[in-house]
Amino acid sequence: MSSRDIYDGEPWSDMAIEDLKQHVAAGATLKATADFLCRSGDPLAVAKKAKELGLRWQQGGVRRKPK
């Protein structure tokens, strides 16, 4: 884990979850998403939350709308 960001370790708000869904659907990288969500100190927590929500990181530029 690198330096701590403002929302690292904090509970997930509804808005943060929606932002996560939008970023994954748009094909953003894990790093870019963690940076945007101010959780860059623990990107694995972002990946874990995406997995909990059933989201899958896109490959090859395929984009989907979030549910």
PDB file of C-alpha atoms in Angstrom:
ATOM      1  CA  MET A   1       0.000   0.000   0.000  1.00  0.00           C
ATOM      2  CA  SER A   2       1.332   3.443  -0.913  1.00  0.00           C
ATOM      3  CA  SER A   3       0.520   6.710   0.852  1.00  0.00           C
ATOM      4  CA  ARG A   4      -2.959   7.013   2.272  1.00  0.00           C
ATOM      5  CA  ASP A   5      -5.648   8.857   0.299  1.00  0.00           C
ATOM      6  CA  ILE A   6      -8.648  10.703   1.766  1.00  0.00           C
ATOM      7  CA  TYR A   7     -11.200   7.844   1.423  1.00  0.00           C
ATOM      8  CA  ASP A   8      -8.900   4.845   1.928  1.00  0.00           C
ATOM      9  CA  GLY A   9     -10.532   2.539   4.466  1.00  0.00           C
ATOM     10  CA  GLU A  10     -13.718   4.606   4.658  1.00  0.00           C
ATOM     11  CA  PRO A  11     -17.211   3.172   4.104  1.00  0.00           C
ATOM     12  CA  TRP A  12     -18.524   3.299   0.542  1.00  0.00           C
ATOM     13  CA  SER A  13     -21.179   5.971  -0.092  1.00  0.00           C
ATOM     14  CA  ASP A  14     -23.934   5.438  -2.653  1.00  0.00           C
ATOM     15  CA  MET A  15     -22.324   8.121  -4.837  1.00  0.00           C
ATOM     16  CA  ALA A  16     -18.905   6.418  -4.693  1.00  0.00           C
ATOM     17  CA  ILE A  17     -20.496   3.115  -5.707  1.00  0.00           C
ATOM     18  CA  GLU A  18     -22.211   4.775  -8.661  1.00  0.00           C
ATOM     19  CA  ASP A  19     -18.934   6.428  -9.676  1.00  0.00           C
ATOM     20  CA  LEU A  20     -17.207   3.040  -9.439  1.00  0.00           C
ATOM     21  CA  LYS A  21     -19.859   1.459 -11.675  1.00  0.00           C
ATOM     22  CA  GLN A  22     -19.501   4.255 -14.227  1.00  0.00           C
ATOM     23  CA  HIS A  23     -15.711   4.031 -14.322  1.00  0.00           C
ATOM     24  CA  VAL A  24     -15.689   0.259 -14.751  1.00  0.00           C
ATOM     25  CA  ALA A  25     -18.350   0.465 -17.473  1.00  0.00           C
ATOM     26  CA  ALA A  26     -16.379   3.175 -19.283  1.00  0.00           C
ATOM     27  CA  GLY A  27     -13.274   1.004 -19.354  1.00  0.00           C
ATOM     28  CA  ALA A  28     -11.197   3.077 -16.933  1.00  0.00           C
ATOM     29  CA  THR A  29      -8.177   1.403 -15.380  1.00  0.00           C
ATOM     30  CA  LEU A  30      -8.119   0.342 -11.756  1.00  0.00           C
ATOM     31  CA  LYS A  31      -5.499   3.013 -11.026  1.00  0.00           C
ATOM     32  CA  ALA A  32      -7.523   5.773 -12.703  1.00  0.00           C
ATOM     33  CA  THR A  33     -10.652   4.658 -10.849  1.00  0.00           C
ATOM     34  CA  ALA A  34      -8.892   4.507  -7.479  1.00  0.00           C
ATOM     35  CA  ASP A  35      -7.412   7.967  -8.116  1.00  0.00           C
ATOM     36  CA  PHE A  36     -10.819   9.397  -9.069  1.00  0.00           C
ATOM     37  CA  LEU A  37     -12.460   7.888  -5.978  1.00  0.00           C
ATOM     38  CA  CYS A  38      -9.665   9.265  -3.734  1.00  0.00           C
ATOM     39  CA  ARG A  39      -8.794   5.693  -2.734  1.00  0.00           C
ATOM     40  CA  SER A  40      -5.436   5.551  -4.517  1.00  0.00           C
ATOM     41  CA  GLY A  41      -3.576   4.354  -1.421  1.00  0.00           C
ATOM     42  CA  ASP A  42      -5.451   1.032  -1.538  1.00  0.00           C
ATOM     43  CA  PRO A  43      -6.498   0.172  -5.116  1.00  0.00           C
ATOM     44  CA  LEU A  44      -7.026  -3.470  -4.142  1.00  0.00           C
ATOM     45  CA  ALA A  45      -9.936  -2.329  -1.960  1.00  0.00           C
ATOM     46  CA  VAL A  46     -11.443  -0.714  -5.072  1.00  0.00           C
ATOM     47  CA  ALA A  47     -10.984  -3.956  -7.012  1.00  0.00           C
ATOM     48  CA  LYS A  48     -12.554  -5.911  -4.140  1.00  0.00           C
ATOM     49  CA  LYS A  49     -15.591  -3.600  -4.047  1.00  0.00           C
ATOM     50  CA  ALA A  50     -16.012  -3.922  -7.827  1.00  0.00           C
ATOM     51  CA  LYS A  51     -15.936  -7.718  -7.483  1.00  0.00           C
ATOM     52  CA  GLU A  52     -18.482  -7.602  -4.620  1.00  0.00           C
ATOM     53  CA  LEU A  53     -20.788  -5.622  -6.924  1.00  0.00           C
ATOM     54  CA  GLY A  54     -20.336  -8.143  -9.732  1.00  0.00           C
ATOM     55  CA  LEU A  55     -18.457  -5.634 -11.891  1.00  0.00           C
ATOM     56  CA  ARG A  56     -15.763  -6.776 -14.277  1.00  0.00           C
ATOM     57  CA  TRP A  57     -12.912  -4.645 -15.549  1.00  0.00           C
ATOM     58  CA  GLN A  58     -13.149  -4.307 -19.325  1.00  0.00           C
ATOM     59  CA  GLN A  59     -10.504  -5.576 -21.702  1.00  0.00           C
ATOM     60  CA  GLY A  60      -9.949  -4.682 -25.325  1.00  0.00           C
ATOM     61  CA  GLY A  61     -11.939  -1.443 -25.166  1.00  0.00           C
ATOM     62  CA  VAL A  62     -15.331  -3.155 -24.738  1.00  0.00           C
ATOM     63  CA  ARG A  63     -17.697  -0.897 -22.860  1.00  0.00           C
ATOM     64  CA  ARG A  64     -20.955  -1.679 -21.112  1.00  0.00           C
ATOM     65  CA  LYS A  65     -23.532   0.418 -19.344  1.00  0.00           C
ATOM     66  CA  PRO A  66     -23.742  -0.187 -15.565  1.00  0.00           C
ATOM     67  CA  LYS A  67     -26.838  -1.903 -14.198  1.00  0.00           C
TER      68      LYS A  67
END
